[in-house]
Amino acid sequence: MEVLQQESPGSCLTVWLVFAATALLILYLTWNYTYFLRRGIPGPLPFPVLGNVLDWKEGVQYALDGYIKKYGNCCGFYQFLTPAILVADPDMIKQIMVKHFDRFHNRMYIPVDNPMLRSALFLSSDDQWKKIRHTLTPAFSGRKMKLMSEMVREPASRLVQNLKKVCGTDRQGIVELKELFGAYIMDTIGLCAFGLNVDSQKNKDDPFVLNAKRFFSSLDFTSPAMIISMLTSKIPGVSHILPLLGLTVFPPEVLEFFIAIIDQAVEQRKTNKAAKTVDFLQLVIDSTKDNACEDEDDDDDATTNGTSSSSHAIDKKRKRQALTRQELTSQALAFFVAGYETTTTALCFTAYLLATNPDQQDRLIDEIDRLVPTAEDITYDNLKKLTCLENFISESLRLYPPGALIDRVCNQTTTINGHVFQAGDSVSLPIWSVHRDPEHWPNPEKFDPDRFNKENAAGRAPLAWLPFGGGPRFCIGLRFAMMEIRTATVMLLQQFRLEVAPETEIPPVLGKMGFINPPNGITLRVVERSK
């Protein structure tokens, strides 16, 4: 009996280890979740392990907006275990993104489980980011966009033909546009990035189309792999272990499919140099051959907030370096990742606002009929002459920016307007809230493209509008995305009017996990114009 009553040394040690681990976890969580309290930064109380993410169930953009309204333009919240300082003041944002860019040039660490994505421009940091950005910049210059503009017209023309078929059916022209716009963007990226004529608007079972859909459906922030990745993002090396446990954000076979396409395209260009194409891959390959410090950023698009010129501040004294094969593949994948959902979303909301603002649609049609009446008139230079269209798209992006926030990481203690940012601090810039701040946008819920007239925009803070970011790290694909949106919109309005249908959601339901997209699509009536 005495033997039975004795506790084994092993079980006693286990109890003590569990107790010690629990105590350490409690101490860590207490220390971690009192970070802002110790710093004197106001903000909502976090929930253990989850931080403030439970507040996001109705939408990240609404939660962040609520924090700002309650705690001010500089407050703190927790993304799971990671404390982040929320900054909604455009002057502070400008100092973070432009003036003190050298102290806030990196983005928050995102655990990526595939090495081919880790070198993507939007995920890279420090010297690797500088090298890749400098090398890629010429591929996105105004001159290169002019070369690609005709390629963009081809998928846009197919989009128009598909809409004409809808108008001729018994559906009375009522169509869900998100799928069609997504196919148009996929065709454009396939052609302009990889030199592939996919025609996903017709060939829905094409392997490229099926793998692309699988890829984007995996971008689910509620999936176990994504949640575990975000929870363990502060633990070094975990992103390499998760795939071994079967926890991958992106299906490995899908990534392998696109990597194989890119590798094949690169090899074809090496072996058949005579058949030169004008696409993203070729432009990047060409830009690494000439190490001259040529400044090709000759076309300061209005949508850069006037901060694009600062992108060369880090580059002018640097010679371009050839990208490694992995870096080149990573950029081609990134072109696809960053350009598909965001541009599709922007087109969806542009169409929605055209239908719900028929007077503004009339203005655009009048401008298009005067300046670009036919498809052949749609050139890069002619599109830039359409100021009403430019203002319309800018206002659409103000109301419905594709992303809810931009993030940066501080690398050196910096004081901005009396607020101290310490090295290692994560900083979140809430695009949605800044775009709807009545101090900078009177009557912010109203759709009013005239806000972007030169006289109205003159006194506004430049970074009160930032769907593409700002400063040296502004979206490098800005010009290409705007060319896609302008081309499709002009070609549509040359042939059709967009009208509200009984099925149209007003206002549209919005995505909740950081992407401000229409999860239910945008359903409108498409009516052929009588000229």
Coordinates of C-alpha atoms in Angstrom, one line a residue:
M1 CA 0.0 0.0 0.0
E2 CA 2.8 2.4 0.8
V3 CA 4.3 1.8 -2.7
L4 CA 0.9 2.6 -4.3
Q5 CA 0.6 5.8 -2.3
Q6 CA 4.1 7.1 -3.3
E7 CA 4.2 9.5 -6.2
S8 CA 6.7 8.6 -8.9
P9 CA 9.5 11.2 -9.4
G10 CA 8.5 11.5 -13.1
S11 CA 4.9 12.5 -12.5
C12 CA 6.0 15.0 -9.8
L13 CA 8.5 16.6 -12.3
T14 CA 5.7 16.7 -15.0
V15 CA 3.4 18.6 -12.6
W16 CA 6.2 21.1 -11.8
L17 CA 7.0 21.6 -15.5
V18 CA 3.4 22.2 -16.3
F19 CA 3.1 24.6 -13.4
A20 CA 6.3 26.5 -14.4
A21 CA 5.3 26.7 -18.1
T22 CA 1.8 28.0 -17.2
A23 CA 3.4 30.6 -14.8
L24 CA 5.8 31.7 -17.5
L25 CA 3.0 31.9 -20.1
I26 CA 0.9 34.1 -17.7
L27 CA 3.9 36.3 -17.0
Y28 CA 4.7 36.7 -20.7
L29 CA 1.0 37.5 -21.7
T30 CA 0.7 39.9 -18.8
W31 CA 4.0 41.7 -19.8
N32 CA 3.1 41.6 -23.5
Y33 CA -0.5 42.9 -23.1
T34 CA 0.6 45.8 -20.7
Y35 CA 3.0 47.2 -23.4
F36 CA 0.8 50.2 -24.2
L37 CA -0.2 50.7 -20.6
R38 CA 3.5 51.0 -19.7
R39 CA 4.0 53.4 -22.6
G40 CA 1.0 55.5 -21.8
I41 CA -0.6 54.9 -25.1
P42 CA -4.4 54.6 -25.0
G43 CA -6.3 51.7 -26.6
P44 CA -8.8 48.9 -26.1
L45 CA -8.1 46.1 -23.6
P46 CA -6.8 42.9 -25.2
F47 CA -8.1 39.4 -24.8
P48 CA -5.5 36.7 -23.9
V49 CA -3.7 35.2 -26.9
L50 CA -6.2 36.8 -29.4
G51 CA -5.4 40.4 -28.6
N52 CA -8.2 42.6 -30.1
V53 CA -9.0 40.4 -33.1
L54 CA -12.4 39.5 -31.7
D55 CA -13.4 43.1 -32.3
W56 CA -12.9 42.5 -36.1
K57 CA -15.8 40.2 -36.6
E58 CA -17.8 43.0 -38.3
G59 CA -14.8 44.2 -40.3
V60 CA -11.2 45.2 -39.6
Q61 CA -11.9 48.7 -41.0
Y62 CA -14.8 49.3 -38.7
A63 CA -12.9 48.1 -35.6
L64 CA -9.9 50.4 -36.3
D65 CA -12.2 53.3 -37.0
G66 CA -13.9 52.7 -33.7
Y67 CA -10.5 52.7 -31.9
I68 CA -9.6 56.1 -33.5
K69 CA -12.9 57.7 -32.6
K70 CA -12.7 56.5 -29.0
Y71 CA -8.9 56.9 -28.3
G72 CA -7.7 59.4 -30.8
N73 CA -5.5 59.5 -33.9
C74 CA -2.6 57.7 -32.2
C75 CA -3.6 54.7 -30.1
G76 CA -2.6 51.1 -29.6
F77 CA -4.2 47.7 -30.3
Y78 CA -3.0 44.1 -30.5
Q79 CA -3.0 41.8 -33.5
F80 CA -3.0 38.5 -31.6
L81 CA 0.3 38.8 -29.7
T82 CA 1.7 41.8 -31.7
P83 CA 1.2 45.3 -30.3
A84 CA 0.6 47.9 -33.1
I85 CA 0.4 51.6 -32.9
L86 CA -2.5 53.0 -35.0
V87 CA -1.8 56.3 -36.6
A88 CA -4.6 58.1 -38.5
D89 CA -3.2 61.7 -38.7
P90 CA -2.1 62.5 -42.3
D91 CA 0.8 64.7 -41.2
M92 CA 2.2 61.9 -38.9
I93 CA 1.6 59.4 -41.8
K94 CA 3.7 61.7 -44.1
Q95 CA 6.5 61.8 -41.6
I96 CA 6.4 58.0 -41.2
M97 CA 6.2 57.2 -44.9
V98 CA 8.3 60.1 -46.4
K99 CA 10.3 62.3 -44.0
H100 CA 11.5 59.5 -41.7
F101 CA 11.3 56.7 -44.3
D102 CA 14.8 55.5 -43.3
R103 CA 13.4 54.7 -39.9
F104 CA 10.1 53.1 -41.1
H105 CA 11.1 51.4 -44.4
N106 CA 10.2 47.8 -43.5
R107 CA 6.8 46.2 -43.3
M108 CA 5.7 43.9 -40.5
Y109 CA 7.0 40.4 -40.7
I110 CA 4.6 38.0 -42.4
P111 CA 5.4 34.3 -42.0
V112 CA 5.5 32.8 -45.5
D113 CA 5.8 29.1 -45.8
N114 CA 7.3 29.0 -49.3
P115 CA 10.8 30.3 -50.1
M116 CA 9.7 31.5 -53.6
L117 CA 7.4 34.1 -52.0
R118 CA 9.8 35.3 -49.3
S119 CA 11.7 37.4 -51.8
A120 CA 8.6 39.2 -53.1
L121 CA 9.1 43.0 -53.2
F122 CA 6.2 43.6 -50.7
L123 CA 7.6 41.1 -48.3
S124 CA 11.3 41.9 -48.5
S125 CA 13.2 44.2 -46.2
D126 CA 16.3 46.4 -45.9
D127 CA 19.0 45.9 -48.6
Q128 CA 17.1 43.2 -50.4
W129 CA 14.1 45.5 -50.8
K130 CA 16.3 48.3 -52.0
K131 CA 18.0 46.1 -54.6
I132 CA 14.7 44.6 -55.9
R133 CA 12.9 47.9 -55.9
H134 CA 15.7 49.6 -57.8
T135 CA 15.8 46.8 -60.4
L136 CA 12.1 46.7 -60.9
T137 CA 11.4 50.4 -61.2
P138 CA 12.2 50.8 -64.9
A139 CA 9.8 47.9 -65.7
F140 CA 6.9 50.1 -64.4
S141 CA 7.9 53.4 -65.9
G142 CA 5.5 55.4 -68.0
R143 CA 7.4 54.5 -71.1
K144 CA 7.1 50.8 -70.4
M145 CA 3.3 51.2 -69.7
K146 CA 2.9 52.7 -73.1
L147 CA 4.4 49.5 -74.6
M148 CA 2.0 47.4 -72.6
S149 CA -1.2 49.5 -73.2
E150 CA -2.1 47.7 -76.5
M151 CA -1.8 44.3 -74.7
V152 CA -4.3 45.5 -72.0
R153 CA -6.8 46.4 -74.7
E154 CA -7.1 42.8 -76.0
P155 CA -8.6 41.3 -72.7
A156 CA -10.7 44.5 -72.3
S157 CA -12.2 43.9 -75.8
R158 CA -13.1 40.3 -74.8
L159 CA -14.8 41.7 -71.7
V160 CA -17.0 43.9 -73.8
Q161 CA -17.9 41.1 -76.2
N162 CA -18.9 38.9 -73.3
L163 CA -21.1 41.7 -71.9
K164 CA -22.7 42.1 -75.3
K165 CA -23.7 38.4 -75.2
V166 CA -25.3 39.0 -71.8
C167 CA -27.3 41.9 -73.2
G168 CA -28.7 39.5 -75.9
T169 CA -30.0 36.9 -73.5
D170 CA -33.3 36.7 -71.5
R171 CA -31.4 37.9 -68.4
Q172 CA -32.3 41.5 -69.4
G173 CA -28.7 42.5 -69.2
I174 CA -28.4 41.7 -65.5
V175 CA -25.0 40.3 -64.7
E176 CA -22.7 39.7 -61.7
L177 CA -19.6 41.7 -62.7
K178 CA -17.0 40.5 -60.2
E179 CA -16.4 37.2 -62.0
L180 CA -16.1 38.9 -65.4
F181 CA -13.8 41.6 -64.0
G182 CA -11.7 39.0 -62.3
A183 CA -11.3 37.1 -65.6
Y184 CA -10.3 40.3 -67.4
I185 CA -7.6 41.0 -64.8
M186 CA -6.4 37.4 -64.9
D187 CA -6.1 37.6 -68.7
T188 CA -4.3 40.9 -68.5
I189 CA -1.8 39.6 -65.9
G190 CA -1.3 36.4 -67.8
L191 CA -0.5 38.3 -70.9
C192 CA 1.4 41.2 -69.5
A193 CA 3.3 39.3 -66.8
F194 CA 3.9 35.8 -68.3
G195 CA 3.3 36.3 -72.0
L196 CA 0.4 33.8 -71.8
N197 CA -2.9 34.2 -73.8
V198 CA -5.1 32.5 -71.2
D199 CA -8.6 33.8 -72.1
S200 CA -10.0 32.8 -68.7
Q201 CA -13.3 34.6 -69.7
K202 CA -13.9 31.7 -72.1
N203 CA -11.6 28.8 -70.9
K204 CA -12.8 28.5 -67.3
D205 CA -11.3 25.0 -67.0
D206 CA -7.8 26.1 -68.2
P207 CA -5.2 24.8 -65.6
F208 CA -3.9 28.4 -65.2
V209 CA -7.4 29.6 -64.3
L210 CA -8.2 26.7 -61.9
N211 CA -4.8 27.0 -60.1
A212 CA -5.3 30.8 -59.9
K213 CA -8.7 30.3 -58.2
R214 CA -7.3 27.8 -55.8
F215 CA -4.4 30.2 -55.0
F216 CA -6.7 33.1 -54.2
S217 CA -9.3 31.0 -52.3
S218 CA -6.4 30.1 -49.9
L219 CA -6.1 33.7 -48.8
D220 CA -8.5 33.1 -46.0
F221 CA -7.6 34.8 -42.7
T222 CA -9.9 32.4 -40.8
S223 CA -8.1 29.3 -42.0
P224 CA -6.2 27.3 -39.3
A225 CA -2.9 27.7 -41.2
M226 CA -3.3 31.4 -41.4
I227 CA -4.3 31.8 -37.8
I228 CA -1.5 29.7 -36.5
S229 CA 1.0 31.6 -38.8
M230 CA -0.2 34.9 -37.4
L231 CA -0.1 33.6 -33.8
T232 CA 3.4 32.3 -34.1
S233 CA 4.8 35.1 -36.3
K234 CA 7.0 36.3 -33.5
I235 CA 8.6 32.9 -33.0
P236 CA 11.7 32.5 -35.3
G237 CA 11.8 29.5 -37.5
V238 CA 8.1 28.5 -37.1
S239 CA 7.2 29.4 -40.7
H240 CA 9.7 26.7 -41.8
I241 CA 8.2 24.0 -39.5
L242 CA 4.5 24.5 -40.2
P243 CA 4.7 23.0 -43.7
L244 CA 6.2 19.8 -42.2
L245 CA 3.0 19.6 -40.1
G246 CA 0.8 20.0 -43.2
L247 CA -0.1 23.6 -42.3
T248 CA 0.5 25.7 -45.4
V249 CA -1.3 28.9 -46.3
F250 CA -0.9 28.3 -50.1
P251 CA -1.3 24.8 -51.5
P252 CA 2.2 23.7 -52.5
E253 CA 1.1 22.1 -55.8
V254 CA -0.5 25.4 -56.9
L255 CA 2.7 27.4 -56.2
E256 CA 4.7 24.7 -58.0
F257 CA 2.4 25.1 -61.0
F258 CA 3.1 28.8 -61.3
I259 CA 6.8 28.5 -60.5
A260 CA 7.0 26.0 -63.4
I261 CA 5.3 28.4 -65.7
I262 CA 7.7 31.2 -64.8
D263 CA 10.7 29.0 -65.1
Q264 CA 9.6 27.8 -68.5
A265 CA 9.0 31.4 -69.7
V266 CA 12.4 32.5 -68.5
E267 CA 14.1 29.6 -70.3
Q268 CA 12.2 30.4 -73.5
R269 CA 13.5 33.9 -73.4
K270 CA 17.1 32.7 -72.9
T271 CA 17.0 30.2 -75.8
N272 CA 14.9 32.3 -78.2
K273 CA 16.3 35.8 -77.9
A274 CA 15.1 36.8 -81.4
A275 CA 11.4 36.5 -80.5
K276 CA 11.4 39.3 -77.9
T277 CA 8.2 40.0 -76.1
V278 CA 7.1 43.1 -74.1
D279 CA 5.9 41.7 -70.8
F280 CA 6.8 42.0 -67.1
L281 CA 9.3 39.1 -67.2
Q282 CA 11.1 40.4 -70.2
L283 CA 11.2 44.0 -68.9
V284 CA 12.7 42.8 -65.6
I285 CA 15.3 40.7 -67.3
D286 CA 16.2 43.6 -69.6
S287 CA 16.4 46.0 -66.6
T288 CA 19.1 43.9 -65.0
K289 CA 21.3 43.9 -68.1
D290 CA 22.0 47.6 -68.1
N291 CA 23.6 48.8 -64.9
A292 CA 23.4 52.4 -65.8
C293 CA 21.5 54.5 -63.3
E294 CA 18.9 55.5 -65.8
D295 CA 15.9 57.3 -64.3
E296 CA 12.9 56.1 -66.2
D297 CA 10.3 57.3 -63.8
D298 CA 9.4 60.0 -66.2
D299 CA 5.7 60.0 -65.8
D300 CA 4.6 61.2 -62.3
D301 CA 1.1 59.9 -62.3
A302 CA -1.4 62.1 -60.3
T303 CA -2.3 59.0 -58.2
T304 CA 1.2 58.9 -56.5
N305 CA 0.3 61.8 -54.2
G306 CA 3.3 63.7 -55.5
T307 CA 5.5 61.4 -53.3
S308 CA 6.7 59.1 -56.0
S309 CA 9.7 61.1 -56.8
S310 CA 11.1 60.3 -53.4
S311 CA 11.3 56.7 -54.5
H312 CA 14.6 57.4 -56.2
A313 CA 16.1 59.0 -53.1
I314 CA 17.5 55.6 -52.1
D315 CA 18.3 54.5 -55.7
K316 CA 20.1 57.2 -57.6
K317 CA 23.6 56.2 -56.4
R318 CA 22.9 52.5 -56.7
K319 CA 23.7 50.4 -59.7
R320 CA 21.1 47.9 -60.7
Q321 CA 22.0 44.3 -59.8
A322 CA 20.7 41.2 -61.6
L323 CA 18.1 39.4 -59.6
T324 CA 18.7 35.8 -58.6
R325 CA 16.5 33.2 -60.3
Q326 CA 14.5 32.9 -57.0
E327 CA 14.1 36.7 -56.7
L328 CA 12.9 36.9 -60.4
T329 CA 10.4 34.1 -59.8
S330 CA 9.2 35.7 -56.6
Q331 CA 8.5 39.0 -58.3
A332 CA 6.5 37.4 -61.0
L333 CA 4.4 35.6 -58.4
A334 CA 4.1 38.8 -56.5
F335 CA 2.8 40.6 -59.6
F336 CA 0.0 38.1 -59.7
V337 CA -0.7 38.1 -56.0
A338 CA -0.7 41.9 -55.5
G339 CA -2.5 42.7 -58.8
Y340 CA -5.4 40.3 -59.1
E341 CA -7.8 40.8 -56.1
T342 CA -7.0 44.5 -55.6
T343 CA -7.6 45.6 -59.2
T344 CA -10.7 43.4 -59.5
T345 CA -12.1 45.0 -56.4
A346 CA -11.3 48.5 -57.7
L347 CA -13.2 47.8 -60.9
C348 CA -16.2 46.4 -59.1
F349 CA -16.7 49.5 -57.0
T350 CA -16.0 51.8 -60.0
A351 CA -18.9 50.0 -61.8
Y352 CA -21.1 50.1 -58.7
L353 CA -20.6 53.9 -58.3
L354 CA -21.2 54.4 -62.0
A355 CA -24.6 52.7 -61.7
T356 CA -25.6 54.5 -58.5
N357 CA -24.5 57.9 -59.7
P358 CA -26.0 58.2 -63.2
D359 CA -25.3 62.0 -63.4
Q360 CA -21.5 61.3 -63.0
Q361 CA -21.8 58.4 -65.5
D362 CA -23.2 60.9 -68.0
R363 CA -20.2 63.2 -67.5
L364 CA -17.8 60.3 -68.1
I365 CA -19.6 59.2 -71.2
D366 CA -19.5 62.7 -72.6
E367 CA -15.7 63.0 -71.9
I368 CA -15.1 59.6 -73.5
D369 CA -17.2 60.4 -76.6
R370 CA -15.2 63.6 -77.1
L371 CA -11.7 62.3 -76.4
V372 CA -11.6 58.5 -77.0
P373 CA -14.6 57.6 -79.0
T374 CA -13.3 54.2 -80.3
A375 CA -11.2 51.3 -79.0
E376 CA -8.3 52.3 -81.2
D377 CA -8.2 55.7 -79.4
I378 CA -7.5 54.0 -76.1
T379 CA -3.8 54.6 -75.7
Y380 CA -1.8 55.3 -72.5
D381 CA -1.4 59.0 -73.3
N382 CA -5.0 59.5 -74.3
L383 CA -6.2 57.8 -71.1
K384 CA -4.3 60.4 -69.1
K385 CA -6.3 63.2 -70.8
L386 CA -9.5 61.9 -69.2
T387 CA -9.6 64.1 -66.1
C388 CA -13.2 63.3 -65.2
L389 CA -12.4 59.6 -65.3
E390 CA -9.3 60.2 -63.2
N391 CA -11.3 62.0 -60.6
F392 CA -14.0 59.4 -60.6
I393 CA -11.6 56.5 -60.0
S394 CA -9.7 58.4 -57.3
E395 CA -13.0 59.1 -55.5
S396 CA -14.0 55.4 -55.9
L397 CA -10.7 54.4 -54.3
R398 CA -11.2 56.9 -51.5
L399 CA -14.6 55.4 -50.6
Y400 CA -13.5 51.8 -51.2
P401 CA -9.7 51.3 -51.0
P402 CA -8.9 47.6 -51.6
G403 CA -7.0 47.3 -48.3
A404 CA -8.0 48.5 -44.8
L405 CA -4.5 49.4 -43.6
I406 CA -0.8 49.8 -44.4
D407 CA 1.9 48.7 -41.9
R408 CA 5.4 49.7 -41.1
V409 CA 8.0 48.8 -38.5
C410 CA 10.1 51.4 -36.7
N411 CA 13.9 50.7 -36.5
Q412 CA 15.1 53.7 -34.5
T413 CA 13.5 55.6 -31.7
T414 CA 11.7 58.6 -33.3
T415 CA 9.4 61.3 -31.9
I416 CA 6.7 62.5 -34.2
N417 CA 4.4 65.3 -33.1
G418 CA 5.1 64.5 -29.5
H419 CA 4.5 60.7 -29.9
V420 CA 7.4 58.4 -29.3
F421 CA 8.0 55.4 -31.6
Q422 CA 10.5 52.9 -30.3
A423 CA 12.7 50.6 -32.3
G424 CA 10.7 47.4 -33.1
D425 CA 7.3 49.1 -32.8
S426 CA 4.8 48.0 -35.4
V427 CA 2.8 50.9 -36.9
S428 CA -0.6 50.5 -38.7
L429 CA -2.0 53.2 -40.9
P430 CA -5.8 52.8 -41.3
I431 CA -6.6 53.7 -44.9
W432 CA -10.4 53.4 -44.5
S433 CA -10.4 55.8 -41.5
V434 CA -8.1 58.4 -43.1
H435 CA -10.2 58.4 -46.3
R436 CA -13.4 59.1 -44.3
D437 CA -12.1 61.7 -41.9
P438 CA -14.4 64.8 -42.2
E439 CA -11.5 67.1 -41.3
H440 CA -10.0 66.3 -44.7
W441 CA -13.0 65.1 -46.6
P442 CA -16.2 67.2 -45.8
N443 CA -19.3 65.0 -45.9
P444 CA -17.1 62.0 -46.3
E445 CA -19.8 59.4 -47.1
K446 CA -20.9 61.3 -50.2
F447 CA -19.5 60.3 -53.5
D448 CA -18.0 63.4 -55.1
P449 CA -15.3 63.1 -57.8
D450 CA -14.9 66.9 -57.8
R451 CA -13.0 66.6 -54.6
F452 CA -10.0 65.7 -56.8
N453 CA -10.2 68.8 -59.0
K454 CA -7.0 70.7 -58.8
E455 CA -8.5 73.7 -56.9
N456 CA -10.3 71.4 -54.4
A457 CA -7.2 69.2 -53.8
A458 CA -4.8 72.1 -53.4
G459 CA -5.0 72.6 -49.7
R460 CA -5.5 68.9 -48.7
A461 CA -2.8 66.9 -47.0
P462 CA -1.2 64.7 -49.7
L463 CA -1.4 61.5 -47.6
A464 CA -5.1 62.0 -46.7
W465 CA -5.5 59.7 -49.7
L466 CA -3.4 56.6 -49.8
P467 CA -4.9 53.5 -51.6
F468 CA -1.5 52.9 -53.1
G469 CA 0.5 54.0 -50.1
G470 CA 3.0 56.8 -50.3
G471 CA 6.7 57.7 -50.1
P472 CA 9.5 55.5 -51.5
R473 CA 7.5 52.3 -50.8
F474 CA 4.3 53.3 -52.6
C475 CA 2.8 50.6 -54.8
I476 CA 5.2 50.0 -57.7
G477 CA 2.4 48.6 -59.8
L478 CA 0.2 51.7 -59.5
R479 CA 0.5 52.8 -63.1
F480 CA -0.3 49.3 -64.4
A481 CA -3.3 48.9 -62.1
M482 CA -4.6 52.3 -63.1
M483 CA -4.1 51.5 -66.8
E484 CA -6.2 48.3 -66.4
I485 CA -9.0 50.2 -64.6
R486 CA -9.1 53.1 -67.1
T487 CA -8.9 50.8 -70.1
A488 CA -11.8 48.6 -69.0
T489 CA -13.9 51.5 -67.8
V490 CA -13.5 53.5 -71.0
M491 CA -14.2 50.4 -73.2
L492 CA -17.3 49.6 -71.2
L493 CA -18.7 53.1 -71.4
Q494 CA -18.0 53.4 -75.1
Q495 CA -20.6 50.6 -75.5
F496 CA -22.8 50.4 -72.4
R497 CA -24.5 52.2 -69.6
L498 CA -24.5 50.6 -66.1
E499 CA -27.7 50.7 -64.1
V500 CA -28.9 49.5 -60.7
A501 CA -30.8 46.1 -60.9
P502 CA -33.2 44.7 -58.4
E503 CA -30.4 42.4 -57.2
T504 CA -27.9 45.2 -56.6
E505 CA -26.8 45.5 -52.9
I506 CA -27.0 49.1 -51.8
P507 CA -24.8 49.6 -50.0
P508 CA -22.6 46.7 -50.9
V509 CA -21.6 44.2 -48.3
L510 CA -17.8 44.5 -47.6
G511 CA -15.1 42.0 -46.8
K512 CA -14.2 41.8 -43.1
M513 CA -10.6 40.6 -42.8
G514 CA -8.5 43.4 -44.2
F515 CA -9.6 43.2 -47.8
I516 CA -12.3 45.7 -48.6
N517 CA -13.9 43.7 -51.4
P518 CA -17.5 42.8 -52.3
P519 CA -17.7 39.1 -51.2
N520 CA -21.2 38.8 -52.8
G521 CA -20.0 40.4 -56.0
I522 CA -21.6 43.4 -57.8
T523 CA -24.7 42.7 -59.7
L524 CA -25.9 45.4 -62.2
R525 CA -27.9 45.9 -65.4
V526 CA -25.7 46.4 -68.5
V527 CA -27.5 48.3 -71.2
E528 CA -26.1 48.8 -74.7
R529 CA -25.9 52.5 -75.6
S530 CA -27.8 53.8 -78.7
K531 CA -25.5 56.1 -80.6

